[in-house]
Each structure stands twice: as C-alpha cells, then as structure tokens.
C-alpha cells in the first residue's frame, strides 16, 4: 500500500513539475536507417548507397530544438551546434533539407511550416487534420513508459504523387506535453520517438525548467499557402515524363 | 541475320534502360525518404542513371552536393 502511494506521489509530482513550468526545451536528434549494400548489386547502386550512408552520418550529427511556451511550440534545426562535421562534403546539402521551421499553437490548432523551396512559404494546416490511432504497444524510453500511436498524413512525393504517409510516434503520458518533433503532437504525452520514413527522431535531452528565456517567434516571412495547395504544386515523375527530369 | 542481331541489341538496350529507370525510381524514393529536396534527389538520380547506363560519371555526385 505504501509503495502504491509512493508511486502515485512520484507520478503527480513529476506531472506537476512539467505543468507548472510552462516553458521548456526538448532537444532531438535523428537516427537514419542505413542502406544495406549487397555485393551482388550493380557497381552504380553500391556506389550511390555508400554515398547516401555517408550523408546519413552527417544527418545523424545534427541537433534540433523543440521550444515550447504555454500553448505554442517551435521546432527547428539548431544551426549553431554541430559536432565537427560542417566541413564534410554534403554537409550544407543535408542541412538544407532541414530548413523548415514548424510552429504549432495547440490552443488555436494552427500549424505553420516556414519552408524554402522555389521561394519562401508559410504552409498552413491544422492539428485537427492529424488523427492518431493509439495502440497498446509499449516500451520504456529513457526510463519513461511510452505507448505507440500511428497516423497517416497526406503527403506528396516526386515519385508517388499524392499518397498517405505512415508516421509512428512513441508518446509518454508521464510527460504531459502534447507536442513532438516537426508538427506532430496532440497526443496525451510528449513524443519521445517519431518514425518518419527512414528517419527516427529521438529525444537527446530535456530542459523542463530552463534558466534561459524561451521565445517562440511565430514565422511570418513568406507567402501564405494552404498545405493542400502547396502539395499540389509538387512535380511528379512518371514513366511517361521520366526523360524530362532524368537522363536528358 | 544482321537485322536480327540489331533487334537483339536494341532489345538489350531497352532492358538496360528499363532496369536503370526502375532502379532510379527506387533510388529517388530512398533519397526523398531521407529528406533530400526535389532538386538534390533529381541531381543524384541523374548521375546514378548515367552510370547505370554505362557512362563514366567521374566525380559527378560532388556536383549535387555542397
């Protein structure tokens, strides 16, 4: 009985610490799924896979911040921190693939993705469009009990066109923050791990009681466009138009 | 006889072309899944396709990346 009371105390105490402190910073990093290189494959494929694996080392060296203050949060690449790979060939290319800043307001449901492609864009969407299926699958991450949730989001790919992309999240209820990497959140606990394609975002460190000021600057530089319209602008390569893009 | 050989060779080229195109699509999926932009993905795909087709690409991948 005493041990049960003690566990309840610890749970509520930790929840109180997180909820009483409305500002904080979660630091994420990425683990890229490595490509297996088969000696029976063509030289061309072996070569390009080795290249992509070397670029994965660079990607996995990056640090991302998820800053939150009350109902707002901001997810972005920390360009000031690197572990000495900035002189590696391909570093700038990898960093550029993470130039999107994600702003989420859980009170209004607004999501803004500030991104640069053929111009500066503010891509808008809503947290209402994200519907999670929670599962009973669980695991311990850094000492926290976490559960798995899955969502399928509308995405646009150069090769697939419009499709539904599966995203997996491991959220931890004992960390009552409904936020996570990129624009993913709205789960009853902080997302400690997020699997997006071949990339797994994971928590590197947490500062739930920062001594520095957390400032959430809502992105405002760019042309406003809905997510639907932004996705529809993306090109699609098919067998019919292949030679317009490749090999010409 | 010569026309048959030409037919066989042209079919072989078509097979290589189909193989290289399919492999290039597969490669683009991988690069996009890793978060590369459309520009970088198509650049890498172009170099790969050229090498797959038998061209000497030298250090062309370096032109896609900085």
Coordinates of C-alpha atoms in Angstrom, one line a residue:
Chain A
X1 CA 0.0 0.0 0.0
X2 CA 2.8 2.4 0.9
X3 CA 4.6 1.6 -2.3
X4 CA 1.4 2.3 -4.3
X5 CA 1.0 5.7 -2.6
X6 CA 4.7 6.4 -3.2
X7 CA 4.2 5.7 -7.0
X8 CA 1.2 7.9 -7.2
X9 CA 3.1 10.7 -5.4
X10 CA 6.0 10.4 -7.9
X11 CA 3.6 10.5 -10.8
X12 CA 1.7 13.5 -9.7
X13 CA 4.9 15.3 -8.6
X14 CA 6.5 14.8 -12.0
X15 CA 3.3 15.9 -13.8
X16 CA 3.1 19.0 -11.6
X17 CA 6.7 19.9 -12.3
X18 CA 6.0 19.8 -16.1
X19 CA 2.7 21.5 -16.0
X20 CA 3.7 24.2 -13.5
X21 CA 6.6 25.2 -15.7
X22 CA 5.0 26.3 -19.0
X23 CA 8.3 26.8 -20.9
X24 CA 10.9 24.4 -21.9
X25 CA 13.2 22.9 -24.5
X26 CA 13.4 19.4 -25.8
X27 CA 16.5 18.5 -27.9
X28 CA 16.0 15.9 -30.6
X29 CA 18.4 14.1 -32.9
X30 CA 17.9 11.8 -35.8
X31 CA 18.9 8.2 -36.4
X32 CA 18.8 7.4 -40.2
X33 CA 18.1 3.8 -41.2
X34 CA 21.3 2.6 -43.0
X35 CA 21.0 1.2 -46.5
X36 CA 22.3 -2.4 -46.8
X37 CA 24.8 -2.8 -49.6
X38 CA 24.7 -6.1 -51.4
X39 CA 27.9 -7.2 -53.3
X40 CA 25.6 -8.7 -56.0
X41 CA 24.1 -5.3 -56.8
X42 CA 25.4 -3.2 -59.7
X43 CA 28.5 -1.0 -59.1
X44 CA 26.4 2.1 -59.7
X45 CA 23.9 1.1 -56.9
X46 CA 26.7 0.1 -54.5
X47 CA 28.4 3.4 -55.1
X48 CA 25.3 5.6 -54.6
X49 CA 24.2 3.7 -51.5
X50 CA 27.7 4.2 -49.9
X51 CA 27.3 7.9 -50.7
X52 CA 23.9 8.1 -49.0
X53 CA 25.1 6.2 -46.0
X54 CA 28.0 8.7 -45.6
X55 CA 25.5 11.5 -45.8
X56 CA 23.4 9.8 -43.1
X57 CA 26.4 10.2 -40.7
X58 CA 26.1 13.9 -41.3
X59 CA 22.4 13.9 -40.7
X60 CA 22.7 11.9 -37.5
X61 CA 25.1 14.5 -36.1
X62 CA 22.5 17.3 -36.2
X63 CA 20.6 18.8 -33.2
X64 CA 17.0 20.1 -33.3
X65 CA 15.2 22.2 -30.7
X66 CA 11.6 21.9 -29.8
X67 CA 10.9 25.0 -27.7
X68 CA 7.5 25.4 -26.0
X69 CA 5.8 28.2 -24.1
X70 CA 2.3 27.7 -22.9
X71 CA 0.3 26.5 -25.9
X72 CA 2.9 27.4 -28.6
X73 CA 5.8 25.4 -29.8
X74 CA 8.6 25.8 -32.4
X75 CA 10.7 23.0 -33.9
X76 CA 13.8 23.9 -35.8
X77 CA 17.4 22.8 -36.6
X78 CA 20.0 24.2 -34.2
X79 CA 22.5 25.5 -36.8
X80 CA 24.8 26.7 -34.0
X81 CA 25.6 23.3 -32.9
X82 CA 27.5 20.6 -34.8
X83 CA 30.0 18.0 -33.8
X84 CA 32.7 18.9 -36.3
X85 CA 31.1 17.7 -39.5
X86 CA 30.5 21.1 -41.0
X87 CA 33.5 20.7 -43.3
X88 CA 32.3 17.4 -44.7
X89 CA 31.2 17.2 -48.3
X90 CA 27.5 17.3 -48.4
X91 CA 27.0 19.0 -45.1
X92 CA 25.3 22.0 -46.5
X93 CA 23.0 19.8 -48.6
X94 CA 21.9 17.8 -45.7
X95 CA 21.4 20.9 -43.5
X96 CA 19.3 22.5 -46.3
X97 CA 16.9 19.5 -46.2
X98 CA 16.0 20.6 -42.7
X99 CA 15.5 24.3 -43.3
X100 CA 11.8 24.1 -42.4
X101 CA 10.7 25.7 -39.1
X102 CA 7.5 24.2 -37.6
X103 CA 5.2 26.3 -35.4
X104 CA 2.2 24.8 -33.6
X105 CA -0.4 26.5 -31.5
X106 CA -2.3 23.9 -29.6
X107 CA -5.0 26.4 -28.4
X108 CA -6.0 27.5 -31.9
X109 CA -4.9 24.3 -33.7
X110 CA -2.8 26.3 -36.2
X111 CA 0.3 24.8 -37.8
X112 CA 2.7 26.9 -39.8
X113 CA 5.6 25.4 -41.7
X114 CA 8.1 28.0 -42.8
X115 CA 9.9 26.5 -45.7
X116 CA 12.1 27.4 -48.6
X117 CA 11.8 25.7 -52.0
X118 CA 11.3 27.8 -55.1
X119 CA 10.6 30.7 -52.7
X120 CA 9.7 31.4 -49.0
X121 CA 6.5 29.8 -48.0
X122 CA 4.3 29.7 -44.9
X123 CA 2.4 26.5 -45.3
X124 CA -0.7 26.4 -43.1
X125 CA -2.7 23.5 -41.8
X126 CA -4.5 22.4 -38.6
X127 CA -3.9 19.9 -35.8
X128 CA -7.5 18.8 -36.5
X129 CA -6.2 17.1 -39.7
X130 CA -4.0 14.8 -37.6
X131 CA -5.8 11.8 -36.3
X132 CA -3.9 9.3 -34.2
X133 CA -4.7 5.6 -33.6
X134 CA -3.2 4.8 -30.2
X135 CA -2.1 1.2 -29.6
X136 CA -1.4 -0.9 -26.5
X137 CA 2.2 -1.4 -27.7
X138 CA 4.5 0.0 -25.0
X139 CA 8.2 0.3 -24.3
X140 CA 10.5 2.1 -21.9
X141 CA 12.4 5.1 -23.3
X142 CA 15.0 6.7 -21.1
X143 CA 13.1 5.4 -18.0
X144 CA 9.7 6.6 -19.2
X145 CA 6.8 4.3 -20.1
X146 CA 5.7 5.1 -23.6
X147 CA 3.0 3.9 -25.9
X148 CA 2.8 3.7 -29.7
X149 CA 0.5 5.7 -31.9
X150 CA 0.1 5.8 -35.6
X151 CA -1.2 8.4 -38.1
X152 CA -1.4 8.6 -41.8
X153 CA -0.9 12.0 -43.3
X154 CA -1.5 13.3 -46.8
X155 CA 1.9 13.7 -48.5
X156 CA 3.2 14.4 -51.9
X157 CA 6.2 12.6 -53.4
X158 CA 8.2 13.2 -56.6
X159 CA 7.7 9.5 -57.5
X160 CA 4.4 8.6 -55.9
X161 CA 2.4 11.8 -56.3
X162 CA -0.2 12.2 -53.6
X163 CA -0.2 9.4 -51.1
X164 CA -0.8 8.6 -47.4
X165 CA 2.4 8.5 -45.4
X166 CA 2.5 6.5 -42.2
X167 CA 4.0 8.1 -39.1
X168 CA 4.7 6.3 -35.9
X169 CA 5.1 8.0 -32.6
X170 CA 6.0 6.8 -29.1
X171 CA 4.5 9.2 -26.6
X172 CA 4.9 9.1 -22.8
X173 CA 2.0 10.1 -20.6
X174 CA 4.2 10.8 -17.6
X175 CA 5.5 13.8 -19.6
X176 CA 2.2 15.7 -20.1
X177 CA 3.3 17.8 -23.1
X178 CA 1.2 17.3 -26.2
X179 CA 4.0 18.2 -28.5
X180 CA 6.7 16.4 -30.5
X181 CA 9.1 16.8 -33.5
X182 CA 8.1 18.8 -36.6
X183 CA 4.4 19.5 -36.4
X184 CA 3.4 16.2 -34.7
X185 CA 1.7 16.3 -31.4
X186 CA -1.8 16.2 -30.0
X187 CA -1.1 13.0 -28.1
X188 CA -1.6 12.6 -24.3
X189 CA 2.2 12.8 -23.7
X190 CA 5.4 14.1 -25.1
X191 CA 6.6 12.3 -28.3
X192 CA 9.9 10.8 -27.3
X193 CA 10.4 9.0 -30.6
X194 CA 9.0 9.6 -34.1
X195 CA 9.5 7.4 -37.1
X196 CA 9.1 9.4 -40.4
X197 CA 10.2 7.3 -43.4
X198 CA 13.8 6.3 -42.9
X199 CA 14.3 8.8 -40.2
X200 CA 13.8 8.3 -36.4
X201 CA 13.7 11.5 -34.3
X202 CA 14.5 10.8 -30.7
X203 CA 15.0 12.9 -27.6
X204 CA 18.6 13.7 -26.8
X205 CA 17.9 15.9 -23.7
X206 CA 15.2 17.8 -22.0
X207 CA 15.2 21.1 -20.1
X208 CA 11.8 21.4 -18.5
X209 CA 12.8 24.2 -16.2
X210 CA 15.2 26.4 -18.3
X211 CA 17.1 29.2 -16.7
X212 CA 17.1 31.0 -20.1
X213 CA 14.1 32.6 -21.7
X214 CA 12.2 30.6 -24.2
X215 CA 11.0 32.8 -27.1
X216 CA 8.5 31.5 -29.6
X217 CA 8.7 33.6 -32.7
X218 CA 5.7 32.8 -34.9
X219 CA 7.0 32.5 -38.5
X220 CA 5.9 35.4 -40.7
X221 CA 8.4 35.5 -43.6
X222 CA 6.9 34.0 -46.7
X223 CA 3.9 33.6 -48.9
X224 CA 1.0 32.0 -47.1
X225 CA -0.3 28.9 -48.8
X226 CA -2.5 26.0 -47.6
X227 CA -1.0 22.6 -47.2
X228 CA -3.3 21.2 -49.9
X229 CA -2.3 23.9 -52.4
X230 CA 1.4 23.6 -51.5
X231 CA 1.4 19.8 -52.0
X232 CA -0.4 20.1 -55.3
X233 CA 2.4 22.2 -56.7
X234 CA 5.0 19.4 -56.3
X235 CA 6.1 17.7 -59.5
X236 CA 5.6 14.0 -60.2
X237 CA 7.9 11.9 -62.3
X238 CA 6.3 9.0 -64.1
X239 CA 7.5 6.6 -66.8
X240 CA 5.9 8.9 -69.4
X241 CA 7.7 12.1 -68.3
X242 CA 10.8 10.4 -66.9
X243 CA 13.1 11.8 -69.6
X244 CA 12.1 15.3 -68.9
X245 CA 13.7 15.0 -65.5
X246 CA 16.3 12.2 -65.8
X247 CA 18.9 11.4 -68.3
X248 CA 18.4 14.4 -70.7
Chain B
X1 CA 20.9 -12.1 -89.8
X2 CA 22.3 -8.6 -89.2
X3 CA 18.7 -7.2 -88.6
X4 CA 18.1 -10.0 -86.1
X5 CA 21.3 -9.1 -84.2
X6 CA 20.3 -5.4 -84.3
X7 CA 16.9 -6.4 -83.0
X8 CA 18.6 -8.4 -80.2
X9 CA 20.9 -5.5 -79.3
X10 CA 18.2 -2.9 -79.3
X11 CA 16.1 -5.2 -77.1
X12 CA 19.1 -5.5 -74.8
X13 CA 19.3 -1.7 -74.6
X14 CA 15.7 -1.5 -73.8
X15 CA 16.1 -4.0 -71.0
X16 CA 19.1 -2.0 -69.6
X17 CA 17.0 1.2 -70.0
X18 CA 14.0 -0.3 -68.1
X19 CA 16.3 -1.7 -65.4
X20 CA 18.1 1.6 -65.0
X21 CA 14.8 3.6 -64.9
X22 CA 13.3 1.3 -62.3
X23 CA 16.4 1.4 -60.2
X24 CA 16.5 5.2 -60.5
X25 CA 12.9 5.4 -59.3
X26 CA 13.8 3.2 -56.3
X27 CA 16.8 5.4 -55.5
X28 CA 14.7 8.5 -55.7
X29 CA 12.2 7.0 -53.2
X30 CA 15.1 6.3 -50.8
X31 CA 16.6 9.8 -51.2
X32 CA 13.2 11.5 -50.7
X33 CA 12.6 9.3 -47.6
X34 CA 15.9 10.6 -46.2
X35 CA 14.7 14.1 -46.5
X36 CA 16.6 15.3 -49.6
X37 CA 15.0 18.1 -51.6
X38 CA 13.5 17.5 -55.1
X39 CA 16.5 19.3 -56.7
X40 CA 19.1 17.2 -54.9
X41 CA 17.1 14.0 -55.4
X42 CA 16.9 14.6 -59.2
X43 CA 20.5 15.6 -59.4
X44 CA 21.6 12.4 -57.6
X45 CA 19.2 10.4 -59.8
X46 CA 20.6 11.8 -63.0
X47 CA 24.1 10.9 -62.0
X48 CA 23.1 7.4 -61.0
X49 CA 21.1 6.8 -64.2
X50 CA 24.0 7.9 -66.3
X51 CA 26.4 5.5 -64.5
X52 CA 23.8 2.7 -64.7
X53 CA 23.5 3.3 -68.4
X54 CA 27.3 2.8 -68.7
X55 CA 28.6 6.3 -68.8
X56 CA 31.7 7.3 -66.9
X57 CA 30.4 9.8 -64.3
X58 CA 33.7 10.6 -62.7
X59 CA 33.1 12.6 -59.6
X60 CA 29.7 14.0 -60.7
X61 CA 27.9 13.2 -57.4
X62 CA 30.0 16.0 -55.9
X63 CA 28.2 18.5 -58.2
X64 CA 24.9 17.6 -56.5
X65 CA 26.2 18.3 -53.0
X66 CA 27.9 21.0 -51.2

